[in-house]
Amino acid sequence: MADDNERSFSAPRGTNDLLPPESWRWQATTRRAMDSFALAGYAPVETPLFEHTEVFERGVGEGSEVVGKQMYTFEDRGGRSLTLRPEGTAPVVRALLEHGLDRGPLPVKLAYASAMFRQERPQKGRFRQFFQVGIEAIGSDGPIVDAEVIEVGWRFLRDAGVEPRLLLNSIGHLDGSCRLGYLDRLRKWLEENAETLDEEDRDRFATNPLRTFDSKEPATVETMRSAPVITEHVCDSCRKHFEAVRASLDDVSVPYDIDPTLVRGLDYYTRTAFEYVADGLGAQNAVGGGGRYDGLSESLGGPPLPGIGFALGLDRILLARPASEGDDAPVQAFVVALGAEAARAAFRIVTDLRSIGIGADMDHSGRGMKGQMKGADRSGARYAVIIGDDELSAGEATIRDMTSGEQRPVPFAEIARSVGR
Ligand code: AMP
């Protein structure tokens, strides 16, 4: 508590310290995600943790919940308004435009694994600092690109042990004959049915009527069941685009459910919108989502540059996925050394093992055999390499298989071969 000198500090509300062994799982999952995205040609990108506030105001849109209510915005010493990034797409598009990546072959395909910041009410699976892995394909409006992006996210989640259900919708493009026409119709319908909505939702629909579909209030949820849905009102070209996206998903056997009420929270989405949901997460069951953002580049002062991407919540993936092989500490051998001479030999041995790529650690506490064996156990190592006085004079170590408990003497020169994977 920062305001109480008697007590120690704790991390700010809604943030997490990532500690071992959980941090191993976190690192392995991030790596797995980036490797899986790389297989489809998505190159890593890293943008600053904070941006000029306008990037989000203009990119994501001031009507959205994220920009309107959740941003960590501050003035720096030079009087500039900066914001900790609440999402990854607007910064990636800003960087792409700034560095002219769109002058090369399109689409530009980028992937990120980054911390995001939103001042939300913390609960299970909802934090103020959280991690997202995501991809963006920028510069093509081809429906196969939509299917590729959706499939890449779906496959990673499935391989990671999360059984995702894919929800899919088309929310049309920003044009009078398409989404804008529908919004007028929806607004009128909401006005006519305002009495049956929850009070809070009644005040909100004038600015962003679509968001009424996201309400969790029972009265509103019930009313919205009979609201006109966008899917039935999109223009011909959006309808054809959506059909083509679905055909390509069918071609690669990605199952999906059409959800005509899926509208997503950020203002920049156009056409394809999707979400991956998982069981066992309670109210916060969305593990990720994304969609097309064909107007985003122009909102940021760039040329027309259609794009699509997704962001997956790493914190929720870790809550939803079972522990699996490869998540553990990579230490393969833990050297237990009894006495100062043995400790020097142990240091030479772990250094030799590390230099040929075998994870190795040793005791630094000078405890007795029992205490050091506890350390070996905690390290997660498969083998304990034990060196006492007898072993030292014989030039060998006792290697113990930590799973089976079997022990055997091995000459120093052969330790690497005995503990190698
Ligand atoms: P969004 O950018 O809001 O579409 O979020 C994409 C994904 O990020 C969600 O499906 C969640 O898995 C995750 N996410 C969003 N907000 C939070 C949060 N406050 N805490 C943890 N995860 C979040």
mmCIF file with all atom_site columns, N, CA, C and O in Angstrom, residues 9 20 25 41 168 184 196 228 233 235 310 315 354 358 377 388 399:
data_model
loop_
_atom_site.group_PDB
_atom_site.id
_atom_site.type_symbol
_atom_site.label_atom_id
_atom_site.label_alt_id
_atom_site.label_comp_id
_atom_site.label_asym_id
_atom_site.label_entity_id
_atom_site.label_seq_id
_atom_site.pdbx_PDB_ins_code
_atom_site.Cartn_x
_atom_site.Cartn_y
_atom_site.Cartn_z
_atom_site.occupancy
_atom_site.B_iso_or_equiv
_atom_site.pdbx_formal_charge
_atom_site.auth_seq_id
_atom_site.auth_comp_id
_atom_site.auth_asym_id
_atom_site.auth_atom_id
_atom_site.pdbx_PDB_model_num
ATOM 1  N N  . PHE A 1 9   ? 4.714   -2.252  -0.346  1.00 0.00 ? 9   PHE A N  1
ATOM 2  C CA . PHE A 1 9   ? 3.981   -1.878  -1.547  1.00 0.00 ? 9   PHE A CA 1
ATOM 3  C C  . PHE A 1 9   ? 3.299   -3.078  -2.175  1.00 0.00 ? 9   PHE A C  1
ATOM 4  O O  . PHE A 1 9   ? 3.779   -4.207  -2.058  1.00 0.00 ? 9   PHE A O  1
ATOM 5  N N  . PRO A 1 20  ? 7.453   -17.258 -11.630 1.00 0.00 ? 20  PRO A N  1
ATOM 6  C CA . PRO A 1 20  ? 7.582   -18.684 -11.920 1.00 0.00 ? 20  PRO A CA 1
ATOM 7  C C  . PRO A 1 20  ? 6.745   -19.500 -10.924 1.00 0.00 ? 20  PRO A C  1
ATOM 8  O O  . PRO A 1 20  ? 6.589   -19.059 -9.785  1.00 0.00 ? 20  PRO A O  1
ATOM 9  N N  . ARG A 1 25  ? 5.029   -20.707 -18.396 1.00 0.00 ? 25  ARG A N  1
ATOM 10 C CA . ARG A 1 25  ? 3.888   -20.989 -19.277 1.00 0.00 ? 25  ARG A CA 1
ATOM 11 C C  . ARG A 1 25  ? 3.579   -19.779 -20.140 1.00 0.00 ? 25  ARG A C  1
ATOM 12 O O  . ARG A 1 25  ? 3.249   -19.884 -21.307 1.00 0.00 ? 25  ARG A O  1
ATOM 13 N N  . GLY A 1 41  ? 3.722   -16.253 -42.368 1.00 0.00 ? 41  GLY A N  1
ATOM 14 C CA . GLY A 1 41  ? 4.348   -15.080 -42.972 1.00 0.00 ? 41  GLY A CA 1
ATOM 15 C C  . GLY A 1 41  ? 4.152   -13.778 -42.223 1.00 0.00 ? 41  GLY A C  1
ATOM 16 O O  . GLY A 1 41  ? 4.385   -12.702 -42.783 1.00 0.00 ? 41  GLY A O  1
ATOM 17 N N  . LEU A 1 168 ? -18.962 -15.462 -36.025 1.00 0.00 ? 168 LEU A N  1
ATOM 18 C CA . LEU A 1 168 ? -18.643 -14.693 -37.229 1.00 0.00 ? 168 LEU A CA 1
ATOM 19 C C  . LEU A 1 168 ? -19.821 -13.819 -37.614 1.00 0.00 ? 168 LEU A C  1
ATOM 20 O O  . LEU A 1 168 ? -20.973 -14.222 -37.482 1.00 0.00 ? 168 LEU A O  1
ATOM 21 N N  . ASP A 1 184 ? -29.333 3.956   -39.061 1.00 0.00 ? 184 ASP A N  1
ATOM 22 C CA . ASP A 1 184 ? -30.538 4.798   -38.985 1.00 0.00 ? 184 ASP A CA 1
ATOM 23 C C  . ASP A 1 184 ? -31.746 3.965   -38.609 1.00 0.00 ? 184 ASP A C  1
ATOM 24 O O  . ASP A 1 184 ? -32.527 4.322   -37.735 1.00 0.00 ? 184 ASP A O  1
ATOM 25 N N  . THR A 1 196 ? -38.547 -0.545  -23.222 1.00 0.00 ? 196 THR A N  1
ATOM 26 C CA . THR A 1 196 ? -38.222 -1.909  -22.781 1.00 0.00 ? 196 THR A CA 1
ATOM 27 C C  . THR A 1 196 ? -36.717 -2.104  -22.594 1.00 0.00 ? 196 THR A C  1
ATOM 28 O O  . THR A 1 196 ? -36.283 -3.195  -22.234 1.00 0.00 ? 196 THR A O  1
ATOM 29 N N  . PRO A 1 228 ? -33.689 -5.478  -35.448 1.00 0.00 ? 228 PRO A N  1
ATOM 30 C CA . PRO A 1 228 ? -33.197 -5.790  -36.796 1.00 0.00 ? 228 PRO A CA 1
ATOM 31 C C  . PRO A 1 228 ? -31.690 -6.036  -36.742 1.00 0.00 ? 228 PRO A C  1
ATOM 32 O O  . PRO A 1 228 ? -30.982 -5.346  -36.004 1.00 0.00 ? 228 PRO A O  1
ATOM 33 N N  . HIS A 1 233 ? -28.998 -6.521  -43.604 1.00 0.00 ? 233 HIS A N  1
ATOM 34 C CA . HIS A 1 233 ? -29.120 -5.209  -44.246 1.00 0.00 ? 233 HIS A CA 1
ATOM 35 C C  . HIS A 1 233 ? -27.855 -4.739  -44.943 1.00 0.00 ? 233 HIS A C  1
ATOM 36 O O  . HIS A 1 233 ? -27.806 -3.621  -45.420 1.00 0.00 ? 233 HIS A O  1
ATOM 37 N N  . CYS A 1 235 ? -24.985 -4.209  -47.810 1.00 0.00 ? 235 CYS A N  1
ATOM 38 C CA . CYS A 1 235 ? -25.141 -4.034  -49.255 1.00 0.00 ? 235 CYS A CA 1
ATOM 39 C C  . CYS A 1 235 ? -24.678 -5.283  -50.006 1.00 0.00 ? 235 CYS A C  1
ATOM 40 O O  . CYS A 1 235 ? -24.043 -6.170  -49.425 1.00 0.00 ? 235 CYS A O  1
ATOM 41 N N  . PHE A 1 310 ? -6.507  -9.636  -35.732 1.00 0.00 ? 310 PHE A N  1
ATOM 42 C CA . PHE A 1 310 ? -7.150  -10.050 -34.484 1.00 0.00 ? 310 PHE A CA 1
ATOM 43 C C  . PHE A 1 310 ? -6.205  -9.806  -33.324 1.00 0.00 ? 310 PHE A C  1
ATOM 44 O O  . PHE A 1 310 ? -5.002  -9.601  -33.517 1.00 0.00 ? 310 PHE A O  1
ATOM 45 N N  . ASP A 1 315 ? -3.730  -13.527 -21.158 1.00 0.00 ? 315 ASP A N  1
ATOM 46 C CA . ASP A 1 315 ? -4.091  -13.872 -19.769 1.00 0.00 ? 315 ASP A CA 1
ATOM 47 C C  . ASP A 1 315 ? -5.244  -14.879 -19.759 1.00 0.00 ? 315 ASP A C  1
ATOM 48 O O  . ASP A 1 315 ? -5.251  -15.825 -18.983 1.00 0.00 ? 315 ASP A O  1
ATOM 49 N N  . ARG A 1 354 ? 25.907  -25.714 -20.342 1.00 0.00 ? 354 ARG A N  1
ATOM 50 C CA . ARG A 1 354 ? 25.210  -24.558 -20.946 1.00 0.00 ? 354 ARG A CA 1
ATOM 51 C C  . ARG A 1 354 ? 25.809  -24.227 -22.301 1.00 0.00 ? 354 ARG A C  1
ATOM 52 O O  . ARG A 1 354 ? 25.083  -23.868 -23.234 1.00 0.00 ? 354 ARG A O  1
ATOM 53 N N  . ILE A 1 358 ? 22.660  -27.313 -23.167 1.00 0.00 ? 358 ILE A N  1
ATOM 54 C CA . ILE A 1 358 ? 21.881  -28.097 -22.197 1.00 0.00 ? 358 ILE A CA 1
ATOM 55 C C  . ILE A 1 358 ? 21.635  -27.221 -20.966 1.00 0.00 ? 358 ILE A C  1
ATOM 56 O O  . ILE A 1 358 ? 22.581  -26.689 -20.379 1.00 0.00 ? 358 ILE A O  1
ATOM 57 N N  . ASP A 1 377 ? 14.876  -30.571 -6.963  1.00 0.00 ? 377 ASP A N  1
ATOM 58 C CA . ASP A 1 377 ? 13.480  -30.890 -7.217  1.00 0.00 ? 377 ASP A CA 1
ATOM 59 C C  . ASP A 1 377 ? 12.729  -29.657 -7.707  1.00 0.00 ? 377 ASP A C  1
ATOM 60 O O  . ASP A 1 377 ? 12.012  -29.693 -8.700  1.00 0.00 ? 377 ASP A O  1
ATOM 61 N N  . GLY A 1 388 ? 30.199  -35.401 -4.391  1.00 0.00 ? 388 GLY A N  1
ATOM 62 C CA . GLY A 1 388 ? 30.685  -35.338 -3.017  1.00 0.00 ? 388 GLY A CA 1
ATOM 63 C C  . GLY A 1 388 ? 32.196  -35.596 -3.029  1.00 0.00 ? 388 GLY A C  1
ATOM 64 O O  . GLY A 1 388 ? 32.810  -35.654 -4.101  1.00 0.00 ? 388 GLY A O  1
ATOM 65 N N  . ILE A 1 399 ? 24.708  -39.660 -11.068 1.00 0.00 ? 399 ILE A N  1
ATOM 66 C CA . ILE A 1 399 ? 23.571  -39.037 -11.770 1.00 0.00 ? 399 ILE A CA 1
ATOM 67 C C  . ILE A 1 399 ? 22.286  -39.724 -11.338 1.00 0.00 ? 399 ILE A C  1
ATOM 68 O O  . ILE A 1 399 ? 22.171  -40.950 -11.400 1.00 0.00 ? 399 ILE A O  1
#
